JSON list of C-alpha atoms in Angstrom, two decimals:
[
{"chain": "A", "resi": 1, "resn": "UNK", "atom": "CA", "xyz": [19.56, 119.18, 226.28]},
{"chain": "A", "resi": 2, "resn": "UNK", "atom": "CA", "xyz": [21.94, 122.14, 226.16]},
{"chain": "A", "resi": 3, "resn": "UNK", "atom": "CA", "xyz": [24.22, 120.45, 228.87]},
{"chain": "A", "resi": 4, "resn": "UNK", "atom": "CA", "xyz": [24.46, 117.11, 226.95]},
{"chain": "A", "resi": 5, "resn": "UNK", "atom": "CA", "xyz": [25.09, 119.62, 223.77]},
{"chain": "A", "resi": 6, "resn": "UNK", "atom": "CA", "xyz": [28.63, 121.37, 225.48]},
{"chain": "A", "resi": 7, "resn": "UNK", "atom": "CA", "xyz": [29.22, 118.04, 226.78]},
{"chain": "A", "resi": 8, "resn": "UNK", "atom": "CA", "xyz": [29.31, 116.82, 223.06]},
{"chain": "A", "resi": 9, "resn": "UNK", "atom": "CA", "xyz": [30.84, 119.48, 221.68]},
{"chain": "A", "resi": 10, "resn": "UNK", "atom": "CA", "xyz": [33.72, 119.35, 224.78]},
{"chain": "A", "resi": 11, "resn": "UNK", "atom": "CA", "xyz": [34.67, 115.53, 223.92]},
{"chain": "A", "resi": 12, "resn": "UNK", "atom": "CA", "xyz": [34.83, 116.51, 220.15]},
{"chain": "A", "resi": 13, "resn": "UNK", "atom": "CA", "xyz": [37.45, 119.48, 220.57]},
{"chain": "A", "resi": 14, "resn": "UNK", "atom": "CA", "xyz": [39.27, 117.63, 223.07]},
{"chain": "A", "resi": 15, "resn": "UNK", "atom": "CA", "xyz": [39.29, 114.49, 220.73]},
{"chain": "A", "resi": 16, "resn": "UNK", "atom": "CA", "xyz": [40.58, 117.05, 217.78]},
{"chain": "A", "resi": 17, "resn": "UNK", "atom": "CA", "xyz": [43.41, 118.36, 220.01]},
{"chain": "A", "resi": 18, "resn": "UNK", "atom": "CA", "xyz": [44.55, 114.43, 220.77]},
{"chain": "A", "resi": 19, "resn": "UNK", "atom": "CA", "xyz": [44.18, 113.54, 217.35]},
{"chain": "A", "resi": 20, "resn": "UNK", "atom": "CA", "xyz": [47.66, 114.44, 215.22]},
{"chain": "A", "resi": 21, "resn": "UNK", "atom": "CA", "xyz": [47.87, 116.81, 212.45]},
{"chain": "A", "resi": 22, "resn": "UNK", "atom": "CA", "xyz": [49.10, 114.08, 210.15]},
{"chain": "A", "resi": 23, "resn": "UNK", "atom": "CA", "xyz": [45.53, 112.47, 210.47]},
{"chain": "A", "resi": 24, "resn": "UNK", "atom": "CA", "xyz": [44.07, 115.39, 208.63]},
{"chain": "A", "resi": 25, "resn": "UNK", "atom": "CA", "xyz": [46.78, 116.25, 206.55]},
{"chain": "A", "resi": 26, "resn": "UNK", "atom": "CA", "xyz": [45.93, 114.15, 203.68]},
{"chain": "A", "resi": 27, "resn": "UNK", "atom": "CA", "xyz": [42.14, 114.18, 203.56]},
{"chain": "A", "resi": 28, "resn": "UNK", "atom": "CA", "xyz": [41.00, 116.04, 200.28]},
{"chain": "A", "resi": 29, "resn": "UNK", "atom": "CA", "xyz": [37.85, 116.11, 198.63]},
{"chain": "A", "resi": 30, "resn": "UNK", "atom": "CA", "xyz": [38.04, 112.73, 195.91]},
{"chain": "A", "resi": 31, "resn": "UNK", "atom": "CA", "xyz": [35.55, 113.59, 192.99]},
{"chain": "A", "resi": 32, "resn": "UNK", "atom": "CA", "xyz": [33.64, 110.96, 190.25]},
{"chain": "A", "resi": 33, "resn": "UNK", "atom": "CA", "xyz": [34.58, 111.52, 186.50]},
{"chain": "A", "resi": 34, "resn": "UNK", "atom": "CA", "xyz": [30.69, 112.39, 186.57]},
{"chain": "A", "resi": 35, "resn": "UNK", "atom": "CA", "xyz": [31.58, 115.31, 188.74]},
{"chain": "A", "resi": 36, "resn": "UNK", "atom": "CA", "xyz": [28.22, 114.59, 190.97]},
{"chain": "A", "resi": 37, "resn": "UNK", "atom": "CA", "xyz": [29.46, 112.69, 193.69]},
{"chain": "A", "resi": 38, "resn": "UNK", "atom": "CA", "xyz": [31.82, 113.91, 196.03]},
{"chain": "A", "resi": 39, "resn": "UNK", "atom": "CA", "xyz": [33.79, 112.33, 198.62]},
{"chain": "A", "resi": 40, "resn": "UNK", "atom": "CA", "xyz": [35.97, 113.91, 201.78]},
{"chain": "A", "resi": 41, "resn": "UNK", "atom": "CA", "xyz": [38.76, 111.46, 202.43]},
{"chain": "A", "resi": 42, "resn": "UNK", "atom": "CA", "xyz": [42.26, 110.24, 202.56]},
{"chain": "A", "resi": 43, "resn": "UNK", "atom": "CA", "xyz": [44.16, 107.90, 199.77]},
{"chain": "A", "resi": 44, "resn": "UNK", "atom": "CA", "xyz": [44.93, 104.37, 201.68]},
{"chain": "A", "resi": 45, "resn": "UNK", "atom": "CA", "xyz": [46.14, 102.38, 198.24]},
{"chain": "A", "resi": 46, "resn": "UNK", "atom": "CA", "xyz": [45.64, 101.36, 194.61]},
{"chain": "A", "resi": 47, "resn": "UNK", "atom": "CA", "xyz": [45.57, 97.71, 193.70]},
{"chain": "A", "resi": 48, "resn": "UNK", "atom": "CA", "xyz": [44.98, 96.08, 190.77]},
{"chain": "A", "resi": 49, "resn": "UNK", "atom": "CA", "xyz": [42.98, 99.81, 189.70]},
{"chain": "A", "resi": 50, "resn": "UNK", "atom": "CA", "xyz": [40.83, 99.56, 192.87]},
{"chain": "A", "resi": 51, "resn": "UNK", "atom": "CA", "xyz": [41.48, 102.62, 195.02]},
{"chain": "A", "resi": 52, "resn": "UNK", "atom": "CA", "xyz": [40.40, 102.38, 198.42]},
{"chain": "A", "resi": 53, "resn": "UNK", "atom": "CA", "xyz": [40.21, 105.62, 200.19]},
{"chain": "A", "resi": 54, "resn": "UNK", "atom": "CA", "xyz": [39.19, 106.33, 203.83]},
{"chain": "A", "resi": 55, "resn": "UNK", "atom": "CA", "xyz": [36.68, 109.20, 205.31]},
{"chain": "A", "resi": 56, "resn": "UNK", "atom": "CA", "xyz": [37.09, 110.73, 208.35]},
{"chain": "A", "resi": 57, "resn": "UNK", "atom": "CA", "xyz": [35.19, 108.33, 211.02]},
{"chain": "A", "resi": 58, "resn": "UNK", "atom": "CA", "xyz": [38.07, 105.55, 209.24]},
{"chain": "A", "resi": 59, "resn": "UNK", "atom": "CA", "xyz": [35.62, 103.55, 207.01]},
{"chain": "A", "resi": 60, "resn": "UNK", "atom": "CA", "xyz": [37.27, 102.75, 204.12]},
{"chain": "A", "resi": 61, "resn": "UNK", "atom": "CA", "xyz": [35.74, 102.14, 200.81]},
{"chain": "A", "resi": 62, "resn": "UNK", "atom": "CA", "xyz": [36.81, 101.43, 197.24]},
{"chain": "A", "resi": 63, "resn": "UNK", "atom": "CA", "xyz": [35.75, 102.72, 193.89]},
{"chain": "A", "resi": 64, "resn": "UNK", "atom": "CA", "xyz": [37.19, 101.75, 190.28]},
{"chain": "A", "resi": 65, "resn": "UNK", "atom": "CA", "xyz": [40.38, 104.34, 189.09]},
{"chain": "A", "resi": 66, "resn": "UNK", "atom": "CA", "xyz": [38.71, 105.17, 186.10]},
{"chain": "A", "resi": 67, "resn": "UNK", "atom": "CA", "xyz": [35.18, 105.99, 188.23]},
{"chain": "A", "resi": 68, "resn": "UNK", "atom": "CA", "xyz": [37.63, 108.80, 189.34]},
{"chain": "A", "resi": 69, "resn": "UNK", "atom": "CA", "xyz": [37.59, 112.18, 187.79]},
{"chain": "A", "resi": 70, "resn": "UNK", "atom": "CA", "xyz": [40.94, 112.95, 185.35]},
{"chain": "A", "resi": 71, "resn": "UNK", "atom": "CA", "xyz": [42.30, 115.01, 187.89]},
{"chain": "A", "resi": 72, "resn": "UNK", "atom": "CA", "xyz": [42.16, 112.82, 190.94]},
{"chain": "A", "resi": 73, "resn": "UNK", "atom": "CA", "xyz": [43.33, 109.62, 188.60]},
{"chain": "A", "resi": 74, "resn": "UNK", "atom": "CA", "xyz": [46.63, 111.68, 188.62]},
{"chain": "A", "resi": 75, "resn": "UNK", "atom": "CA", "xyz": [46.36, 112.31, 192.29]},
{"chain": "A", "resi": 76, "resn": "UNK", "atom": "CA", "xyz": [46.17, 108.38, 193.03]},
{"chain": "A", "resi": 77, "resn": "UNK", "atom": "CA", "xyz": [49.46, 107.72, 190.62]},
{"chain": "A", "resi": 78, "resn": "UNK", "atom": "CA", "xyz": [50.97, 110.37, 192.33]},
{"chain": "A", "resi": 79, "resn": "UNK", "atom": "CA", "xyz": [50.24, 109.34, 195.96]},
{"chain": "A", "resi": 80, "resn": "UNK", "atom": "CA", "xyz": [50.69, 105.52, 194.68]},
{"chain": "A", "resi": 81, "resn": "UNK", "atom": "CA", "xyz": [53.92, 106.51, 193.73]},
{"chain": "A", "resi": 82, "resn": "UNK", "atom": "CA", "xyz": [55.45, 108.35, 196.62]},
{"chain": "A", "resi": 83, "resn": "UNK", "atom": "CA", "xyz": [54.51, 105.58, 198.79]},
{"chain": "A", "resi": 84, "resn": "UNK", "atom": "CA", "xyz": [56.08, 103.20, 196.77]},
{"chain": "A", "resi": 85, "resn": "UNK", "atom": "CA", "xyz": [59.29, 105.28, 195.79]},
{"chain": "A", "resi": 86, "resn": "UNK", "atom": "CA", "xyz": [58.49, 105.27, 192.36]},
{"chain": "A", "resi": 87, "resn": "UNK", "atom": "CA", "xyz": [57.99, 107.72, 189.31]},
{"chain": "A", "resi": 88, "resn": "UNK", "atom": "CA", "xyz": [54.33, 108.98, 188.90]},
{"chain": "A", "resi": 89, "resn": "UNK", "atom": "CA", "xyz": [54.69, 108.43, 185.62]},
{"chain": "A", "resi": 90, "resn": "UNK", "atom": "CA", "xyz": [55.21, 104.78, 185.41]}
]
């Protein structure tokens, strides 16, 4: 059991020093305007007020902008924004 534990734990840091920075650069914790659910994940796009955001295994899901707290509504314009050369503010 212990063996098959390093072995896991081996393959996960080895995995982690393959994987590029950039993968984890954006991941941030997303937050409902509730405040009780929290989500660790990366902004993929906004469409149409759907975001869809991805976690760290790569499933993606989507949740309603204004299901979003204020603060990461903002984040989304922003992000939406800088991907699409654009003012946040439009």
């Amino acid at each position: 059991m212990l063996r098959l534990s390093m072995v896991c734990l081996l393959l996960f840091v080895f995995q982690l020093s393959i994987t590029p920075a950039r993968a984890f650069q954006d991941f941030r914790e997303w937050e409902d305007r509730t405040g009780q659910f929290k989500f660790a994940g990366s902004f993929v796009s906004e469409e149409d007020d759907v975001v869809t955001l991805r976690n760290v295994d790569g499933t993606e899901y989507e949740i309603l902008l204004d299901e979003l707290s204020l603060k990461d509504q903002i984040q989304v314009r922003r992000l939406r924004a800088q991907k699409s050369g654009d003012s946040p503010l439009t």
